XYZ file of C-alpha atoms in Angstrom:
676
model
C 18.564 -0.293 -26.085
C 17.102 3.127 -25.431
C 16.461 3.472 -29.140
C 14.555 0.210 -29.137
C 12.449 1.355 -26.237
C 11.438 4.526 -28.030
C 10.407 2.665 -31.156
C 7.050 1.050 -30.459
C 6.225 -0.212 -33.978
C 8.063 -1.148 -37.140
C 6.732 -1.665 -40.653
C 7.606 -5.358 -40.449
C 5.607 -5.790 -37.259
C 2.597 -4.033 -38.801
C 2.710 -6.239 -41.923
C 2.956 -9.372 -39.804
C 0.076 -8.188 -37.592
C -2.151 -7.558 -40.627
C -1.499 -11.112 -41.830
C -2.193 -12.563 -38.374
C -5.441 -10.575 -38.175
C -6.886 -12.792 -40.917
C -5.355 -15.985 -39.491
C -7.055 -15.273 -36.159
C -10.484 -15.294 -37.873
C -10.453 -19.045 -37.237
C -13.566 -19.628 -35.052
C -11.587 -21.917 -32.737
C -9.250 -19.000 -32.049
C -12.039 -16.425 -31.774
C -13.926 -18.516 -29.210
C -11.247 -17.559 -26.669
C -12.673 -14.028 -26.818
C -16.474 -14.412 -26.389
C -17.243 -10.769 -27.176
C -15.482 -10.759 -30.533
C -16.717 -14.288 -31.303
C -20.299 -12.982 -31.129
C -19.331 -10.157 -33.501
C -17.781 -12.677 -35.897
C -20.900 -14.866 -35.751
C -23.052 -11.820 -36.554
C -20.736 -10.987 -39.469
C -21.196 -14.502 -40.847
C -24.990 -14.282 -40.560
C -25.098 -10.983 -42.458
C -22.795 -12.481 -45.104
C -25.167 -15.411 -45.612
C -28.135 -13.059 -45.944
C -26.196 -11.041 -48.519
C -24.929 -13.955 -50.616
C -28.089 -16.096 -50.403
C -30.993 -13.616 -50.144
C -33.400 -16.166 -51.651
C -33.073 -18.497 -48.703
C -34.227 -15.825 -46.265
C -37.692 -14.337 -46.046
C -36.455 -10.774 -46.049
C -36.879 -7.494 -47.843
C -33.524 -6.150 -46.676
C -31.544 -3.796 -48.890
C -28.604 -5.786 -50.306
C -26.419 -2.682 -50.364
C -27.123 -2.052 -46.686
C -26.343 -5.685 -45.854
C -23.029 -5.533 -47.718
C -22.091 -2.347 -45.893
C -22.982 -3.831 -42.482
C -21.000 -6.985 -43.335
C -17.877 -5.025 -44.272
C -18.054 -2.842 -41.170
C -18.475 -5.865 -38.899
C -15.634 -7.690 -40.660
C -13.305 -4.759 -40.134
C -14.397 -4.564 -36.482
C -13.218 -8.139 -35.956
C -10.039 -7.589 -37.994
C -9.160 -4.453 -36.027
C -9.552 -6.356 -32.741
C -7.363 -9.177 -34.074
C -4.864 -6.589 -35.300
C -4.520 -5.117 -31.795
C -3.735 -8.527 -30.287
C -1.423 -9.529 -33.157
C 0.477 -6.246 -32.892
C 1.085 -6.743 -29.165
C 2.230 -10.323 -29.784
C 4.410 -9.105 -32.647
C 6.475 -6.933 -30.324
C 7.250 -9.986 -28.192
C 8.163 -12.016 -31.288
C 10.502 -9.257 -32.443
C 12.294 -9.385 -29.104
C 12.439 -13.174 -29.318
C 14.075 -12.982 -32.740
C 16.706 -10.669 -31.291
C 17.379 -13.166 -28.508
C 17.611 -16.044 -30.972
C 20.563 -14.309 -32.579
C 22.468 -14.828 -29.334
C 21.900 -18.599 -29.555
C 24.771 -19.123 -31.932
C 26.268 -22.592 -32.030
C 29.597 -22.385 -30.217
C 32.337 -24.889 -29.562
C 32.786 -25.926 -25.958
C 35.999 -27.118 -24.298
C 34.541 -30.057 -22.394
C 36.573 -31.698 -19.658
C 36.833 -35.434 -20.320
C 38.926 -38.251 -18.940
C 42.483 -37.572 -19.947
C 42.104 -33.938 -20.970
C 39.850 -31.482 -22.800
C 37.749 -32.184 -25.909
C 36.126 -29.655 -28.278
C 32.424 -30.437 -28.777
C 29.403 -28.485 -30.124
C 27.506 -26.752 -27.326
C 24.353 -28.678 -28.317
C 26.010 -31.883 -27.074
C 26.513 -30.550 -23.558
C 24.367 -31.992 -20.800
C 23.650 -31.062 -17.209
C 26.684 -31.810 -15.049
C 29.301 -31.478 -17.795
C 32.394 -29.414 -16.975
C 33.724 -26.921 -19.513
C 36.684 -24.534 -19.549
C 36.052 -21.050 -20.943
C 38.966 -18.696 -21.598
C 39.345 -15.051 -22.566
C 37.451 -14.159 -25.747
C 35.349 -17.353 -25.767
C 31.562 -17.643 -25.501
C 30.079 -19.451 -22.520
C 28.382 -22.462 -24.187
C 25.506 -22.908 -21.742
C 23.979 -21.916 -18.428
C 26.097 -22.984 -15.497
C 27.911 -22.272 -12.254
C 31.551 -21.199 -11.978
C 33.295 -23.878 -9.920
C 36.861 -22.643 -10.332
C 38.478 -19.304 -11.169
C 37.357 -15.718 -11.530
C 36.685 -13.850 -14.775
C 35.166 -10.713 -16.210
C 32.109 -11.603 -18.317
C 30.422 -9.480 -20.980
C 26.653 -10.007 -20.575
C 25.584 -7.273 -23.009
C 23.980 -9.841 -25.326
C 21.550 -10.700 -22.520
C 21.230 -7.557 -20.422
C 22.100 -4.839 -22.938
C 24.584 -3.355 -20.451
C 28.072 -2.725 -21.839
C 29.970 -2.964 -18.530
C 31.301 -6.499 -17.874
C 30.614 -8.206 -14.543
C 32.857 -10.290 -12.318
C 31.975 -13.972 -11.975
C 33.784 -16.176 -9.479
C 33.489 -19.565 -7.846
C 31.465 -19.712 -4.648
C 29.015 -17.203 -3.244
C 26.139 -15.524 -5.049
C 28.000 -14.372 -8.165
C 28.874 -17.733 -9.680
C 25.946 -18.090 -12.086
C 26.740 -17.612 -15.789
C 24.449 -17.559 -18.823
C 24.988 -19.225 -22.175
C 25.635 -16.764 -24.986
C 27.729 -14.396 -22.844
C 31.457 -13.862 -23.454
C 34.468 -14.111 -21.146
C 36.459 -10.872 -21.354
C 39.425 -11.836 -19.200
C 40.986 -14.825 -17.431
C 39.780 -18.426 -17.480
C 36.984 -20.149 -15.564
C 35.783 -23.691 -15.139
C 31.988 -23.987 -15.447
C 29.610 -26.792 -14.518
C 26.653 -26.864 -16.970
C 23.313 -26.772 -15.139
C 20.798 -27.175 -17.998
C 20.155 -29.544 -20.871
C 19.662 -28.274 -24.467
C 16.374 -26.393 -24.871
C 16.161 -25.599 -21.151
C 18.637 -22.734 -21.004
C 17.848 -19.273 -19.710
C 17.779 -17.848 -23.238
C 15.422 -20.634 -24.362
C 13.041 -19.750 -21.528
C 13.353 -16.059 -22.323
C 12.452 -16.682 -25.968
C 9.405 -18.764 -25.041
C 8.242 -16.211 -22.497
C 8.615 -13.063 -24.578
C 6.788 -14.772 -27.431
C 3.864 -15.075 -25.022
C 3.724 -18.844 -25.400
C 3.272 -19.367 -21.653
C 1.284 -16.267 -20.817
C -1.508 -16.937 -18.337
C -4.477 -14.691 -17.664
C -4.479 -12.962 -14.299
C -7.373 -13.237 -11.786
C -8.460 -9.656 -12.535
C -8.327 -10.360 -16.253
C -10.364 -13.546 -15.804
C -12.918 -11.613 -13.724
C -13.174 -8.947 -16.419
C -13.538 -11.621 -19.101
C -16.372 -13.149 -17.075
C -18.068 -9.746 -16.795
C -17.731 -9.088 -20.529
C -19.027 -12.572 -21.357
C -21.996 -12.069 -19.033
C -22.846 -8.689 -20.570
C -22.563 -10.192 -24.036
C -24.901 -13.074 -23.122
C -27.420 -10.720 -21.516
C -27.556 -8.391 -24.513
C -27.687 -11.367 -26.882
C -30.814 -12.584 -25.077
C -32.243 -9.038 -25.165
C -31.722 -8.668 -28.915
C -32.984 -12.189 -29.729
C -36.217 -11.590 -27.787
C -36.591 -8.055 -29.133
C -37.586 -9.231 -32.639
C -40.650 -11.331 -31.637
C -41.764 -8.681 -29.138
C -41.550 -5.973 -31.810
C -43.357 -8.209 -34.302
C -46.168 -8.703 -31.784
C -46.873 -4.949 -31.958
C -46.504 -4.973 -35.775
C -42.952 -3.591 -35.890
C -40.689 -5.427 -38.359
C -37.020 -5.300 -37.345
C -34.515 -6.429 -39.956
C -31.922 -9.008 -38.895
C -28.873 -6.894 -39.967
C -30.265 -4.007 -37.898
C -30.644 -6.290 -34.875
C -27.076 -7.539 -35.336
C -25.871 -3.939 -35.581
C -27.724 -3.195 -32.322
C -26.124 -6.203 -30.628
C -22.615 -5.224 -31.728
C -23.138 -1.699 -30.430
C -24.643 -2.922 -27.135
C -21.912 -5.373 -26.156
C -18.529 -3.986 -24.952
C -16.655 -4.605 -28.190
C -14.017 -1.903 -27.568
C -12.550 -3.406 -24.404
C -13.262 -6.910 -25.713
C -11.088 -6.192 -28.725
C -8.274 -4.604 -26.709
C -8.188 -6.744 -23.548
C -5.641 -9.288 -24.797
C -3.461 -6.547 -26.249
C -3.371 -4.743 -22.879
C -2.176 -7.852 -21.017
C 0.438 -8.817 -23.596
C 1.702 -5.242 -23.842
C 2.057 -5.115 -20.038
C 4.440 -8.083 -20.090
C 6.220 -6.565 -23.067
C 6.785 -3.252 -21.258
C 8.444 -5.107 -18.371
C 10.773 -6.806 -20.835
C 11.618 -3.401 -22.300
C 13.147 -2.572 -18.898
C 15.293 -5.733 -18.966
C 13.020 -7.595 -16.546
C 11.812 -11.028 -17.594
C 8.286 -11.775 -16.297
C 7.272 -15.427 -16.153
C 3.542 -14.573 -16.336
C 1.129 -11.709 -16.692
C -0.053 -12.453 -13.147
C 3.327 -11.364 -11.765
C 3.175 -8.052 -13.643
C -0.354 -7.329 -12.485
C 0.407 -8.326 -8.886
C 3.302 -5.856 -8.908
C 0.778 -3.077 -9.390
C -0.808 -3.838 -5.999
C 2.366 -4.423 -3.938
C 2.215 -3.180 -0.319
C 5.452 -4.566 1.124
C 8.869 -5.254 -0.352
C 11.375 -7.636 1.291
C 14.992 -7.196 0.242
C 17.995 -9.390 0.853
C 20.950 -7.237 1.900
C 24.037 -8.940 0.485
C 24.322 -8.509 -3.259
C 20.954 -6.775 -3.431
C 21.110 -3.595 -1.350
C 24.881 -3.872 -0.980
C 27.539 -4.994 -3.441
C 28.027 -8.253 -1.554
C 31.819 -7.872 -1.339
C 33.677 -6.111 1.442
C 34.840 -2.803 0.029
C 37.375 -0.325 1.400
C 35.472 2.677 2.758
C 37.971 4.529 4.949
C 41.666 4.746 5.837
C 42.166 5.081 9.602
C 45.638 6.099 10.860
C 47.066 4.910 14.204
C 50.128 5.804 16.231
C 50.206 9.382 15.014
C 50.431 8.543 11.305
C 48.547 10.527 8.648
C 45.658 9.259 6.516
C 47.670 10.037 3.373
C 50.548 7.792 4.486
C 48.210 4.923 5.407
C 46.450 5.249 2.045
C 49.737 5.414 0.108
C 51.100 2.138 1.454
C 47.704 0.452 1.399
C 47.624 1.224 -2.336
C 51.163 -0.100 -2.884
C 50.242 -3.368 -1.157
C 47.147 -3.653 -3.395
C 48.670 -2.898 -6.802
C 48.778 -6.579 -7.776
C 45.920 -7.740 -5.545
C 43.050 -8.834 -7.804
C 40.646 -9.633 -4.968
C 37.534 -7.405 -4.567
C 39.104 -5.962 -1.397
C 42.344 -5.104 -3.181
C 40.589 -3.472 -6.106
C 38.380 -1.470 -3.739
C 41.456 0.034 -2.030
C 42.636 1.538 -5.323
C 39.093 2.666 -6.100
C 38.875 4.456 -2.742
C 42.161 6.211 -3.503
C 40.642 7.624 -6.690
C 37.402 8.593 -4.944
C 39.261 10.490 -2.196
C 41.791 11.996 -4.672
C 44.687 10.464 -2.752
C 48.037 9.962 -4.502
C 50.650 7.214 -4.453
C 53.761 6.396 -6.453
C 53.354 3.245 -8.553
C 57.084 3.299 -9.392
C 57.844 2.249 -5.815
C 56.490 -1.214 -6.596
C 58.401 -1.680 -9.869
C 60.577 -4.768 -9.613
C 58.972 -5.823 -6.366
C 57.596 -9.273 -5.556
C 53.885 -9.653 -4.869
C 53.078 -11.743 -1.793
C 49.721 -13.479 -2.322
C 47.169 -13.934 0.419
C 47.273 -17.352 2.060
C 45.011 -18.900 4.651
C 48.035 -19.633 6.832
C 49.369 -16.064 6.878
C 46.088 -14.149 6.349
C 48.096 -11.360 4.747
C 49.216 -10.131 1.347
C 51.557 -7.395 0.195
C 54.774 -6.504 -1.610
C 58.474 -7.108 -1.023
C 59.964 -4.012 -2.651
C 63.165 -3.933 -4.661
C 64.832 -1.654 -2.092
C 64.294 -4.231 0.663
C 61.246 -2.745 2.342
C 58.275 -4.987 3.003
C 54.632 -3.883 2.915
C 51.799 -5.990 4.302
C 48.042 -5.705 4.744
C 45.779 -8.282 6.319
C 44.022 -9.466 9.462
C 45.018 -7.286 12.423
C 46.227 -10.171 14.611
C 48.354 -11.573 11.777
C 49.923 -8.205 10.974
C 50.627 -7.599 14.678
C 52.502 -10.911 14.898
C 54.397 -10.120 11.702
C 55.448 -6.683 12.985
C 56.439 -8.129 16.349
C 58.596 -10.675 14.565
C 60.333 -7.769 12.819
C 61.115 -6.232 16.208
C 58.501 -3.495 15.980
C 56.011 -2.196 18.534
C 52.226 -2.062 18.441
C 50.558 1.404 18.465
C 48.600 2.003 21.647
C 45.408 3.050 19.869
C 45.352 0.130 17.413
C 43.097 -2.160 19.465
C 40.588 0.603 20.221
C 40.333 1.525 16.533
C 40.002 -2.138 15.595
C 37.213 -2.736 18.117
C 35.366 0.369 16.886
C 35.265 -0.958 13.310
C 34.141 -4.384 14.509
C 31.309 -2.896 16.597
C 30.002 -1.116 13.498
C 29.914 -4.412 11.622
C 32.975 -3.687 9.500
C 36.155 -5.643 8.896
C 39.513 -4.043 9.795
C 42.677 -4.728 7.797
C 45.980 -3.542 9.231
C 48.585 -1.886 6.982
C 52.266 -2.141 7.933
C 55.634 -1.363 6.424
C 58.603 -3.245 7.857
C 58.264 -3.071 11.657
C 55.617 -0.341 11.926
C 51.806 -0.518 11.710
C 50.567 2.620 9.957
C 46.836 2.219 10.273
C 43.711 0.338 9.268
C 41.596 -0.154 6.167
C 37.893 -0.111 7.091
C 36.170 -2.749 4.931
C 32.407 -2.841 4.828
C 29.652 -4.194 2.628
C 28.911 -0.980 0.739
C 25.402 0.144 -0.132
C 24.906 0.469 -3.885
C 24.756 4.071 -5.145
C 21.320 5.705 -5.333
C 19.560 3.132 -3.144
C 18.304 5.724 -0.647
C 16.635 7.773 -3.394
C 15.044 4.652 -4.844
C 13.647 3.607 -1.475
C 12.264 7.118 -1.024
C 10.396 6.626 -4.313
C 8.969 3.321 -3.057
C 7.859 5.048 0.135
C 6.021 7.714 -1.877
C 4.301 4.912 -3.793
C 3.021 3.548 -0.480
C 5.353 0.533 -0.400
C 7.046 -0.486 2.862
C 10.624 -1.798 2.562
C 12.088 -4.425 4.903
C 15.744 -5.511 4.705
C 16.685 -9.064 5.719
C 20.285 -9.861 6.623
C 22.305 -12.423 8.499
C 24.399 -9.664 10.073
C 24.252 -8.790 13.762
C 21.703 -6.137 14.811
C 24.302 -3.349 15.025
C 25.627 -3.940 11.521
C 22.091 -4.387 10.174
C 20.985 -1.103 11.754
C 23.945 0.730 10.220
C 23.235 -0.600 6.717
C 19.473 -0.004 7.088
C 20.073 3.623 8.103
C 22.505 4.208 5.238
C 20.217 2.566 2.651
C 17.054 4.243 3.935
C 14.813 1.163 4.321
C 11.761 1.321 6.602
C 12.600 -1.717 8.717
C 15.132 -4.534 8.994
C 15.450 -8.061 10.342
C 18.916 -8.988 11.619
C 20.452 -12.463 11.913
C 17.717 -13.754 9.614
C 17.658 -17.261 8.227
C 15.734 -18.415 5.101
C 12.793 -19.461 7.268
C 12.703 -15.984 8.855
C 12.274 -14.388 5.423
C 9.399 -16.743 4.629
C 7.830 -16.008 8.016
C 7.798 -12.235 7.479
C 6.330 -12.696 3.987
C 3.567 -14.960 5.300
C 2.856 -12.519 8.129
C 2.381 -9.667 5.695
C 0.256 -11.843 3.381
C -1.922 -12.912 6.329
C -2.754 -9.232 6.802
C -4.082 -9.103 3.244
C -1.002 -7.462 1.754
C 0.767 -8.328 -1.481
C 4.493 -8.853 -0.977
C 7.458 -8.524 -3.328
C 10.815 -10.155 -2.597
C 14.152 -9.436 -4.246
C 17.191 -11.630 -3.826
C 20.076 -13.327 -5.574
C 21.275 -16.198 -3.418
C 20.263 -19.822 -3.024
C 19.178 -18.991 0.523
C 16.688 -16.491 -0.954
C 14.977 -19.087 -3.178
C 12.270 -20.203 -0.681
C 11.248 -16.599 0.021
C 11.252 -15.719 -3.698
C 8.875 -18.632 -4.303
C 6.577 -17.612 -1.399
C 6.286 -13.936 -2.393
C 3.525 -12.683 -4.686
C 6.234 -11.077 -6.817
C 9.668 -12.697 -6.641
C 12.350 -10.628 -8.421
C 15.663 -12.477 -8.740
C 18.927 -10.844 -9.775
C 20.465 -12.230 -12.973
C 23.862 -12.142 -11.244
C 22.542 -14.565 -8.645
C 22.314 -18.325 -8.459
C 20.263 -20.589 -10.698
C 18.133 -21.655 -7.722
C 17.096 -18.055 -7.058
C 16.177 -17.411 -10.691
C 14.131 -20.603 -10.944
C 12.197 -19.825 -7.740
C 11.288 -16.266 -8.782
C 8.538 -15.232 -11.192
C 10.640 -12.328 -12.485
C 14.344 -11.997 -13.282
C 16.100 -8.631 -13.492
C 18.728 -8.959 -16.210
C 20.527 -5.834 -14.954
C 20.727 -7.135 -11.352
C 19.377 -3.862 -9.975
C 17.085 -4.522 -6.966
C 15.605 -1.041 -7.170
C 14.250 -2.010 -10.615
C 11.160 -3.113 -8.672
C 10.125 0.550 -8.881
C 9.777 0.262 -12.663
C 8.045 -3.119 -12.289
C 5.527 -1.690 -9.804
C 4.905 1.334 -12.029
C 4.283 -0.929 -15.036
C 1.966 -3.154 -12.991
C -0.031 -0.128 -11.852
C 0.007 1.170 -15.419
C -1.418 -2.150 -16.669
C -4.259 -1.998 -14.130
C -4.907 1.672 -14.881
C -4.937 1.051 -18.630
C -7.388 -1.834 -18.332
C -9.637 0.169 -15.990
C -9.483 3.293 -18.143
C -10.326 1.495 -21.388
C -13.098 -0.523 -19.704
C -14.610 2.729 -18.412
C -14.301 4.282 -21.860
C -15.783 1.217 -23.588
C -18.882 1.079 -21.387
C -19.318 4.859 -21.450
C -19.162 5.176 -25.220
C -21.939 2.579 -25.536
C -24.293 5.254 -24.185
C -23.785 7.452 -27.244
C -24.234 4.468 -29.553
C -27.552 3.658 -27.862
C -28.804 7.193 -28.549
C -27.790 6.775 -32.188
C -28.992 3.297 -33.084
C -32.065 2.610 -30.909
C -34.107 5.646 -32.100
C -33.008 4.944 -35.679
C -34.016 1.294 -35.427
C -37.569 2.038 -34.292
C -37.956 5.081 -36.541
C -37.756 2.665 -39.488
C -41.117 1.243 -38.362
C -42.542 4.204 -36.424
C -41.599 7.527 -38.076
C -43.092 9.453 -35.150
C -40.195 8.255 -32.948
C -37.895 10.582 -34.873
C -38.299 12.934 -31.906
C -35.851 10.686 -30.025
C -33.134 11.485 -32.561
C -31.475 13.988 -30.207
C -28.170 13.723 -32.117
C -29.841 15.050 -35.266
C -28.548 12.209 -37.443
C -29.432 12.323 -41.138
C -31.554 9.186 -41.469
C -32.216 5.904 -39.674
C -29.928 3.988 -42.056
C -27.071 6.502 -41.805
C -27.418 6.533 -37.997
C -27.037 2.741 -37.796
C -24.057 2.705 -40.176
C -22.395 5.660 -38.435
C -22.632 3.959 -35.037
C -21.224 0.742 -36.517
C -18.372 2.565 -38.272
C -17.440 4.432 -35.087
C -17.582 1.140 -33.167
C -15.104 -0.353 -35.649
C -12.591 2.482 -36.000
C -12.345 3.284 -32.272
C -10.487 -0.024 -31.730
C -7.440 0.749 -33.940
C -7.446 4.334 -32.676
C -7.012 3.034 -29.117
C -4.289 0.482 -29.984
C -1.387 2.904 -29.238
C -2.885 3.680 -25.820
C -3.409 -0.023 -25.061
C 0.191 -0.839 -25.971
C 1.875 2.210 -24.453
C -0.369 2.261 -21.384
C -2.000 5.086 -19.480
C 0.615 7.398 -17.963
C 1.253 6.351 -14.361
C 1.125 9.016 -11.668
C 1.379 8.075 -7.978
C -1.987 8.806 -6.344
C -4.563 7.242 -4.032
C -7.122 4.752 -5.313
C -9.998 7.216 -4.778
C -8.242 9.974 -6.748
C -7.382 7.483 -9.473
C -11.016 6.352 -9.704
C -12.197 9.947 -9.879
C -9.659 10.765 -12.582
C -10.707 7.757 -14.685
C -14.400 8.649 -14.371
C -13.755 12.235 -15.467
C -11.276 11.552 -18.280
C -12.423 8.193 -19.628
C -16.008 8.089 -18.337
C -17.230 11.526 -19.367
C -14.806 11.492 -22.309
C -16.163 8.098 -23.301
C -19.631 9.635 -23.601
C -18.640 12.859 -25.383
C -16.199 11.425 -27.966
C -18.721 8.986 -29.549
C -21.387 11.715 -29.780
C -18.953 13.877 -31.731
C -17.496 10.984 -33.724
C -20.827 9.471 -34.754
C -22.173 12.894 -35.751
C -19.137 13.635 -37.940
C -19.310 10.186 -39.562
C -23.051 10.644 -40.167
C -22.436 13.904 -42.047
C -20.407 11.894 -44.550
C -22.467 8.685 -44.588
C -25.765 10.572 -45.036
C -24.516 11.926 -48.369
C -24.630 8.480 -50.014
C -27.201 6.535 -47.953
């Protein structure tokens, strides 16, 4: 995937974009971009004057008209090329996703057994059985079993994830593969409505909506275009009144140079590329509005379970009691967990590795695994040599030890209460009639979260953790994760309330979550980022889905949103600024044709009036393709205040937007003047 991210363009995408550039010349398509539609209309007028000179009362030079026509045509084509190229990147990603939509056979549960049917025949509510090595035939929820699922076809991540019935990790996606075990899945979508289908439609840009800022900028560009159109149309009769004859192609050239054609030609490409860059980071944005809103986020609300933490109780510490050693507690805790496939059991063995603690696996050879049951609330091993090892709820293990004739360590209750006060879950470990110690289970914070929250803080974003835990547990997790604030014992309505409170203060709020209880808050937030590992309800309520299920991915989303806004602002500044140089080139040249004495205004020292007009037009055309890489890649994002950012844009793109055209037009004129 990293290779794909580095490669911005391919030859196939360029060829397709060139073809689409001509297809987009359709006036009905061009009308969606008023600035470029005016340029196209001017191109058509010059073409008519060139092809049918007899129908126009004009003394225009045919060669000049042909040259103006070609330059204007390429101006429109270059603008179309920028938009088509940005759309092409989304289509390329969609084609990659379509490869995952292979027709697979589903084992559908029917009356009397299981029937093999094509996945296309599955409907919402159908039950299917998926075993090791088989593809999941459609989006659904695991209703029975636990399995390791390879989601690399969707997320690009090679590590499989655990999916199990119940909780927030039961959602599965069609096109992914079961690596181990067998699960029973209830299909939750009809054909054509699956997650991959929505992804394909979205990355192709079929449902892309313009953002409020983009609509405002479009309105500004349309207004400027209309104003300058009126100016140019009235300029001809005014000039004629004072006996100055202005040729129509020259007036059209003036209009094209006056209106903001550069940003007009690149605006769509900037918006599409912004959504595309989010997808490059494995985040699916439902609209351009969500991406742009991310750039202005002030507050971020995070669900704790499954978002900040892993969501499963994990072994974090071995605590000895009754004078035992940590090594001995860990050794027998590991033996009792060797055949325990629950998240808690696996975490015990993982903690052993992390702490470099040793145990002898041979001790358990030939032993009988005792599964956890609701009645006993314990699990463990009956060893071949007659010894019995148990781990489980403290009260249950105490009763079991007492039944064996053993005694209870005096410090057991104090240690147990200490874990409970910190919001953890204690599991007692015993062998035969002796309790050795406790396993401290807690909902572990995901690695690197503190550093990520520090980054958000530097970006000026406040983080608030919401959890149903008691205040003591919430405070412990909040301190470990490094969030700015937390809300304990929160219910779904509490999350919505804090979002609305922040929004009432004029702030934009982002929410990340993965559970059904997070869905209302995800829908209320300005940016709702759902985890792909979460429930279908959460993903449908959000306007973004993180395919990697990494809540800190919001940092990349925010950076891309800010980058989109910066890119649009920078190119708008550049577009308006470079018009100044074009004015100094074309306006003196236009009037010098009728009043030679006005040559004194030719401060750029251009060769002739005709070469000045053509040079300004040529620069106006070629600057669009030259800026395409910047529009698609985006302006480099650097955390800074709005005032510093404005100052930087004015210096780099404002002053630069004035200087570059002066140099460019002069260099082009040196060449054009040789043959005009």
